[in-house]
Coordinates of C-alpha atoms and ligand atoms in Angstrom, one line a residue:
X92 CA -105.0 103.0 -177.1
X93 CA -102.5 102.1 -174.3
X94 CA -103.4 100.8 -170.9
X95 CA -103.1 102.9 -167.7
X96 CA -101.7 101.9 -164.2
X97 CA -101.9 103.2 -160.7
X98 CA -102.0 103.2 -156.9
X99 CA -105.4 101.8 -155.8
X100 CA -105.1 103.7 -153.0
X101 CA -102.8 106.2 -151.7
X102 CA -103.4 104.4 -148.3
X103 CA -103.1 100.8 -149.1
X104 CA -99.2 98.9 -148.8
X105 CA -100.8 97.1 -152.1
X106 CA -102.6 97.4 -155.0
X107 CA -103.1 98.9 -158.4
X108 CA -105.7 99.5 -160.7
X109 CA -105.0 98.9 -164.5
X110 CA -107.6 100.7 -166.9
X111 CA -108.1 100.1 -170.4
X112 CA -106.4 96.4 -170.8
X113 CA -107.5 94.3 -173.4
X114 CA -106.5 91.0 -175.2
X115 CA -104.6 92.8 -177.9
X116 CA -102.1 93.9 -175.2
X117 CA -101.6 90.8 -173.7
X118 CA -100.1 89.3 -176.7
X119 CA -97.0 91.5 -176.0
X120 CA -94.5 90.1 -173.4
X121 CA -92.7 92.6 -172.2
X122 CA -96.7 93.6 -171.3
X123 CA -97.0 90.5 -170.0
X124 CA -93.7 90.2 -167.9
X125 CA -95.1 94.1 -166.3
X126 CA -98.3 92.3 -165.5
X127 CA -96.6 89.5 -163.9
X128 CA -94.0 92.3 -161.8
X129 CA -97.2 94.0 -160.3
X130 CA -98.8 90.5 -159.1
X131 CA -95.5 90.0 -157.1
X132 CA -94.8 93.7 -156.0
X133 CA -98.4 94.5 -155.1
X134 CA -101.0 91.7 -154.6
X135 CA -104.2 92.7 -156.2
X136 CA -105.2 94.0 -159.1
X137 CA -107.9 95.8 -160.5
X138 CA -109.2 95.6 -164.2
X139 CA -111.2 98.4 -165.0
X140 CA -112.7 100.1 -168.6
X141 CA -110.5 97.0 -170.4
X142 CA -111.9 94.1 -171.9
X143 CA -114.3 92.5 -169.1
X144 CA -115.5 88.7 -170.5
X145 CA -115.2 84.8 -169.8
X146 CA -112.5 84.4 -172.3
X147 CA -110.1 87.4 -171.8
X148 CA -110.3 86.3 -168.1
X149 CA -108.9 82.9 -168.8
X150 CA -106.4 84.3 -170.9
X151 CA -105.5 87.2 -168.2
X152 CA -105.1 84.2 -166.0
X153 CA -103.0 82.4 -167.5
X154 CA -100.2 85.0 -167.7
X155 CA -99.7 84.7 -163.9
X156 CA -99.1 80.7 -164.2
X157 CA -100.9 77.2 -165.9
X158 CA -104.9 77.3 -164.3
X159 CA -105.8 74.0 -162.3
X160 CA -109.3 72.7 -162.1
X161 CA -110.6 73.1 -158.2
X162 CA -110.3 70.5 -156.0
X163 CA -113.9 70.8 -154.7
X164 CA -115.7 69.8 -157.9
X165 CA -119.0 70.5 -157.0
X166 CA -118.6 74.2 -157.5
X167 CA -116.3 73.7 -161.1
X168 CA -118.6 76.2 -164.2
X169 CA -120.4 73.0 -166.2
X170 CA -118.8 73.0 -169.5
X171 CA -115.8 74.8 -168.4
X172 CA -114.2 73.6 -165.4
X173 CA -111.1 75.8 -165.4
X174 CA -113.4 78.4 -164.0
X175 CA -115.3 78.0 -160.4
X176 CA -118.7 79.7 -159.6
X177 CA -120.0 81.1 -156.4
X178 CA -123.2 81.3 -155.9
X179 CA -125.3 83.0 -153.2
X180 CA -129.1 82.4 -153.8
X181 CA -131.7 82.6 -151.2
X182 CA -132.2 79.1 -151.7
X183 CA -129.3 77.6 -151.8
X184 CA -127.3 79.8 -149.6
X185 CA -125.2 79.5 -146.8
X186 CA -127.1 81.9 -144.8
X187 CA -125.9 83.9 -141.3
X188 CA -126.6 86.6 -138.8
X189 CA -124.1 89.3 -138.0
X190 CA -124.5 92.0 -136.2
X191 CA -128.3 91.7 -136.0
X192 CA -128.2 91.1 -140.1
X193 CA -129.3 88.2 -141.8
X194 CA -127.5 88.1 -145.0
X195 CA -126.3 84.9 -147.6
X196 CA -122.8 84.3 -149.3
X197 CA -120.6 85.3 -146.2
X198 CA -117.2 84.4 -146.4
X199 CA -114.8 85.4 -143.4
X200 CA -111.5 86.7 -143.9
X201 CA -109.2 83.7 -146.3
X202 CA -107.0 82.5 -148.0
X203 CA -108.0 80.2 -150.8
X204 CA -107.3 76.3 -150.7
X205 CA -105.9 76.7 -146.8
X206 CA -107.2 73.6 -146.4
X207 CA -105.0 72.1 -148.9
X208 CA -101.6 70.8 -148.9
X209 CA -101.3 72.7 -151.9
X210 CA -102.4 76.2 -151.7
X211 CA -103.0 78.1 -155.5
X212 CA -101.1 80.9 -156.1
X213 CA -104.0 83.4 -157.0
X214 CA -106.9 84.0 -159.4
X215 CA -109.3 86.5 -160.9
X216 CA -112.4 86.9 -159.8
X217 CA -115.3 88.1 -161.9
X218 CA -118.8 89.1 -161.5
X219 CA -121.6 88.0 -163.2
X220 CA -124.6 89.0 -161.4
X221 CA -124.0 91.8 -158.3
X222 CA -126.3 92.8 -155.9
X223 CA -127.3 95.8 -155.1
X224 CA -125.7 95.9 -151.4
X225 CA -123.7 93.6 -149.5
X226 CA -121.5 91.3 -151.9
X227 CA -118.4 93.5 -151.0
X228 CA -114.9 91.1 -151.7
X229 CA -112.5 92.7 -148.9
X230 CA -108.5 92.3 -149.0
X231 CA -105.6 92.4 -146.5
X232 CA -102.0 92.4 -147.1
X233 CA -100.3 89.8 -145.2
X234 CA -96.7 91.3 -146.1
X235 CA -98.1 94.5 -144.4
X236 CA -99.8 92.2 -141.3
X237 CA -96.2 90.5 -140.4
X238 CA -94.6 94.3 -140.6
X239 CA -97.0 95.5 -138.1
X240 CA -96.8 92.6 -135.7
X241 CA -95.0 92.9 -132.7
X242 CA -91.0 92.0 -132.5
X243 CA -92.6 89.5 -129.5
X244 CA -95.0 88.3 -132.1
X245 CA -92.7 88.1 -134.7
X246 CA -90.5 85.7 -132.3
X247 CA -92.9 83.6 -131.1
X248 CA -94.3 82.6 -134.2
X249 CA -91.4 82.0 -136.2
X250 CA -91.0 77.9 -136.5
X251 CA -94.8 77.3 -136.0
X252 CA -97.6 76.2 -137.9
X253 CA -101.4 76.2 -138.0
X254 CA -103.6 73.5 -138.4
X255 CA -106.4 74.1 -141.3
X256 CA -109.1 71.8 -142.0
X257 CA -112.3 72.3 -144.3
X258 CA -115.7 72.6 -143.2
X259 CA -119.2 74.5 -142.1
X260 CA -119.0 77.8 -140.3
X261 CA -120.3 76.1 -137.3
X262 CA -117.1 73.8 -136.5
X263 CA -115.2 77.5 -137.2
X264 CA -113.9 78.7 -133.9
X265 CA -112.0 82.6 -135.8
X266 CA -114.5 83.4 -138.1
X267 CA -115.2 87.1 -137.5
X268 CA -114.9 89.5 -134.9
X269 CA -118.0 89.9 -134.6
X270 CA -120.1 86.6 -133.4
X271 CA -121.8 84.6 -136.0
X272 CA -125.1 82.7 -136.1
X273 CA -125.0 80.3 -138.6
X274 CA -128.7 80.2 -140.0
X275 CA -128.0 77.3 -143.1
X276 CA -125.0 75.6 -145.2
X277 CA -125.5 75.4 -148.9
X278 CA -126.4 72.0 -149.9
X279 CA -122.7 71.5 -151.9
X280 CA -121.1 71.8 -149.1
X281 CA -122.4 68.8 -147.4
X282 CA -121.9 66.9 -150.5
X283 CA -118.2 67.9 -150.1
X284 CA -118.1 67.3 -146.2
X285 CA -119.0 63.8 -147.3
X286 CA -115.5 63.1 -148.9
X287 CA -113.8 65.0 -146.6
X288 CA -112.0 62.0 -144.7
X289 CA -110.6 61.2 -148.2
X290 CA -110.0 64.0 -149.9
X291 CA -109.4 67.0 -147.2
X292 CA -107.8 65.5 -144.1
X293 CA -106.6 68.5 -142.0
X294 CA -103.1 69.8 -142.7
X295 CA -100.7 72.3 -141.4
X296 CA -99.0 75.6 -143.1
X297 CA -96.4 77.7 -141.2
X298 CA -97.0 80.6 -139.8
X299 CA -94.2 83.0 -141.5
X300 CA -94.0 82.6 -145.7
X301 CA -91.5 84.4 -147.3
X302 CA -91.8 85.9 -150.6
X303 CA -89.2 84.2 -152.7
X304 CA -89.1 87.1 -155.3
X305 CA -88.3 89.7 -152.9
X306 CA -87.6 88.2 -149.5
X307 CA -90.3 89.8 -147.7
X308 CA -92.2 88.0 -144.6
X309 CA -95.8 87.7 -145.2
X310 CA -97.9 86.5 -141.5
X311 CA -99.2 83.3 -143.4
X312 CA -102.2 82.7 -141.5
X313 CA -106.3 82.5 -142.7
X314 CA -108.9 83.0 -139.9
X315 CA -110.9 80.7 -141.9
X316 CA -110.8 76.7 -141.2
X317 CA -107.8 77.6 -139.0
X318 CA -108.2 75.1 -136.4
X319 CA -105.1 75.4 -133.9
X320 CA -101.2 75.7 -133.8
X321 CA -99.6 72.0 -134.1
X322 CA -97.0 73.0 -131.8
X323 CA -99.0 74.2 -128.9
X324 CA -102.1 71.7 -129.9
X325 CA -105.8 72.4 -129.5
X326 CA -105.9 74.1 -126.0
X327 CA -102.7 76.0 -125.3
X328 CA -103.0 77.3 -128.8
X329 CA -105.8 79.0 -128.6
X330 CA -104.5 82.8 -127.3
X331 CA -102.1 83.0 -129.9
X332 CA -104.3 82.1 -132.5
X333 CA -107.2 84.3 -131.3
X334 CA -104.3 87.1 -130.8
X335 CA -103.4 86.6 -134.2
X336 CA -107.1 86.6 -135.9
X337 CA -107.7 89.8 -134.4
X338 CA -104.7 91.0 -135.6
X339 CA -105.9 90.2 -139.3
X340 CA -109.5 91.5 -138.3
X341 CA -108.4 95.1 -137.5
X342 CA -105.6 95.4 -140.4
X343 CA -106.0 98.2 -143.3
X344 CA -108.3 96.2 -146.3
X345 CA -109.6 97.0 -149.7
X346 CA -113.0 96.9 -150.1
X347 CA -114.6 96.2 -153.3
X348 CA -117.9 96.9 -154.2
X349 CA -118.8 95.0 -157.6
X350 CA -120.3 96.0 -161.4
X351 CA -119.7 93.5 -163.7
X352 CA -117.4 96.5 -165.4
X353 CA -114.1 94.8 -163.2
X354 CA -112.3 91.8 -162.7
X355 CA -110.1 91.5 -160.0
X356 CA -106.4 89.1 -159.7
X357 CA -104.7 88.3 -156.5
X358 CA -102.0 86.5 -154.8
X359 CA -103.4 83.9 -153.1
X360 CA -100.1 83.7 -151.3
X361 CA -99.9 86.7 -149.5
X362 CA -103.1 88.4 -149.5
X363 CA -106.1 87.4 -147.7
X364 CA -110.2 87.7 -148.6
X365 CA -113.4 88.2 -147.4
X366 CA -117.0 88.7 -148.7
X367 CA -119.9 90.8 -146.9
X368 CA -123.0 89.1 -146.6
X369 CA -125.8 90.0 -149.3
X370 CA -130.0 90.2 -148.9
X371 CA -131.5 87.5 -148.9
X372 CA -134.2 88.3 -151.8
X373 CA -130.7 88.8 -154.1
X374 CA -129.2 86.4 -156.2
X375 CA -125.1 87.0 -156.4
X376 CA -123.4 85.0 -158.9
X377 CA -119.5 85.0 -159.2
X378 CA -116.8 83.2 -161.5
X379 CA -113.0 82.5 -160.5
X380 CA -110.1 81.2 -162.2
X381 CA -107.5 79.4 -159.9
X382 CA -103.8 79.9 -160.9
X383 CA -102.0 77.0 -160.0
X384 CA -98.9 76.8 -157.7
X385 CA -97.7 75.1 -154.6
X386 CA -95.5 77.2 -151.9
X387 CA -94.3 73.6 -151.0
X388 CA -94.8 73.8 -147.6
X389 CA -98.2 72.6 -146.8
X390 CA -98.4 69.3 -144.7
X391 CA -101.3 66.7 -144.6
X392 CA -101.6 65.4 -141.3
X393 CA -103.2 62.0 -140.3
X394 CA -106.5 62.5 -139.2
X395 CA -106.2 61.2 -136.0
X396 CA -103.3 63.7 -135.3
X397 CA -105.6 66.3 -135.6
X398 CA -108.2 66.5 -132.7
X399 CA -111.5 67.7 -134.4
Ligands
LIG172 O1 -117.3 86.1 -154.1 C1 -116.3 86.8 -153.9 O2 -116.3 88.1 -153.9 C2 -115.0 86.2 -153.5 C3 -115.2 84.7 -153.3 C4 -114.0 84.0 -153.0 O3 -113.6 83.9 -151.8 C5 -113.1 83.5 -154.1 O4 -113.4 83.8 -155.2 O5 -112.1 82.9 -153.8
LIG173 FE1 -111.9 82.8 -151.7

């Protein structure tokens, strides 16, 4: 049996859905190199009705570029640290309100390892447990973002860069558009916040990436642990950051609501994520492989360059 491929959706700038893959496929490489041309051309991809299992994910993965082992250690899969888990379990969740909604496991709009010098160039994302509401993995197309940005936007950001740092929602100033209430941190977290001075001193990414495959301009900017523009520093930054949060909040996205009958891969380069908060009686339980890369143009800064 072959594999199938199409649109995820006829509305989306990105996106396809591959049904049927398995691990006897991927042996081929001209199967391989077709993978690899749909990662660049269109961002995300969904696995479904294939082969859906630990192993065939690393494998998958490791088409798209060597894995690396994640930075923050404390959420590495015991036993098999080329994979990452997320958790969210009432209680050991990071916990918030939206909306009038108490939920765990929220994760605003991202890119992953922002707060890196080095920023991976995608993954696939698994899960292992799903809930039965909530739990929803959104994505936006940052190719599609810079397109729709004004020619005035497009000018005034070109040459400038945003300062990223890591850390709890509660030092986060673009989280969401709607206003969060930040009700409790899970406990790694804090055991990573506790390195943080070492390991994660803040560090700047410009604002405008550009495919090197194809030449398009992706708007390289994550909501999350963005902190301010170095150029116009922590107050005269703010508007243009704020301007350009809501820009990603109000862009077309993809949302995916899980089975453990999917995996999905991504460009951690262009496209950005986002999870919906789950009920707090549910345990979600999700595993990630991180394909390794490095756009080359992350900066760490000094820590006393960056005000806090
Ligand atoms: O749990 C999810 O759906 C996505 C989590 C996430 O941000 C990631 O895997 O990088
Ligand atoms: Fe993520």
């Amino acid at each position: 049996m072959s594999f199938t491929v199409e649109p995820l959706s006829p509305e989306l700038t990105f996106g396809k859905t591959i049904r049927g893959l398995t691990s006897r496929h991927i042996v081929d490489e001209l199967v391989r190199e077709e993978l690899r041309s749909y990662w660049v051309q269109d961002g995300v991809v969904v696995f479904r009705d294939g082969e859906i299992n630990p192993t065939f994910q690393l494998e998958l993965s490791r088409i798209f570029g060597p894995l690396e082992q994640h930075p923050v250690k404390e959420i590495q899969v015991d036993g098999n640290p080329d994979l990452i888990v997320l958790y969210s379990d009432p209680k050991n969740a990071s916990i918030v309100e939206i909306e009038g909604e108490v939920g765990g496991g929220f994760l605003p709009w991202h890119c992953d390892l922002v707060y890196n010098d080095r920023i991976n160039h995608g993954g696939i994302l698994r899960a292992i447990k799903p809930t039965s509401h909530g739990g929803v993995t959104g994505f936006i197309d940052r190719i599609d973002a810079y397109q729709r940005l004004s020619d005035e936007l497009k000018a005034r950001i070109e040459g400038l860069h945003v300062v990223y740092r890591i850390g709890p929602f509660d030092e986060m100033d673009y989280l969401s558009r709607s206003p969060v209430r930040v009700v409790s941190q899970p406990a790694w977290l804090a055991k990573t916040l506790e390195r943080r001075d070492v390991d994660f001193p803040p560090v700047a990414h410009p604002l405008v990436f550009v495919q090197p495959e194809t030449g398009r301009k992706s708007l390289n900017y994550s909501p999350y642990f963005s902190k301010y523009i170095e150029e116009l520093g922590p107050e005269d930054g703010h508007a243009l950051i704020q301007a350009l949060s809501d820009h990603m909040n109000a862009s077309p996205a993809y949302h995916h609501s899980w089975t453990t009958d999917e995996m999905i891969l991504w460009d951690n380069w262009r496209m950005l994520h986002s999870v919906t908060p789950v009920p707090l009686d549910e345990e979600r339980i999700m595993q990630r492989t991180t394909i390794r890369g490095d756009y080359g143009l992350g900066r760490k800064l000094k820590i006393r360059e960056a005000a806090e």
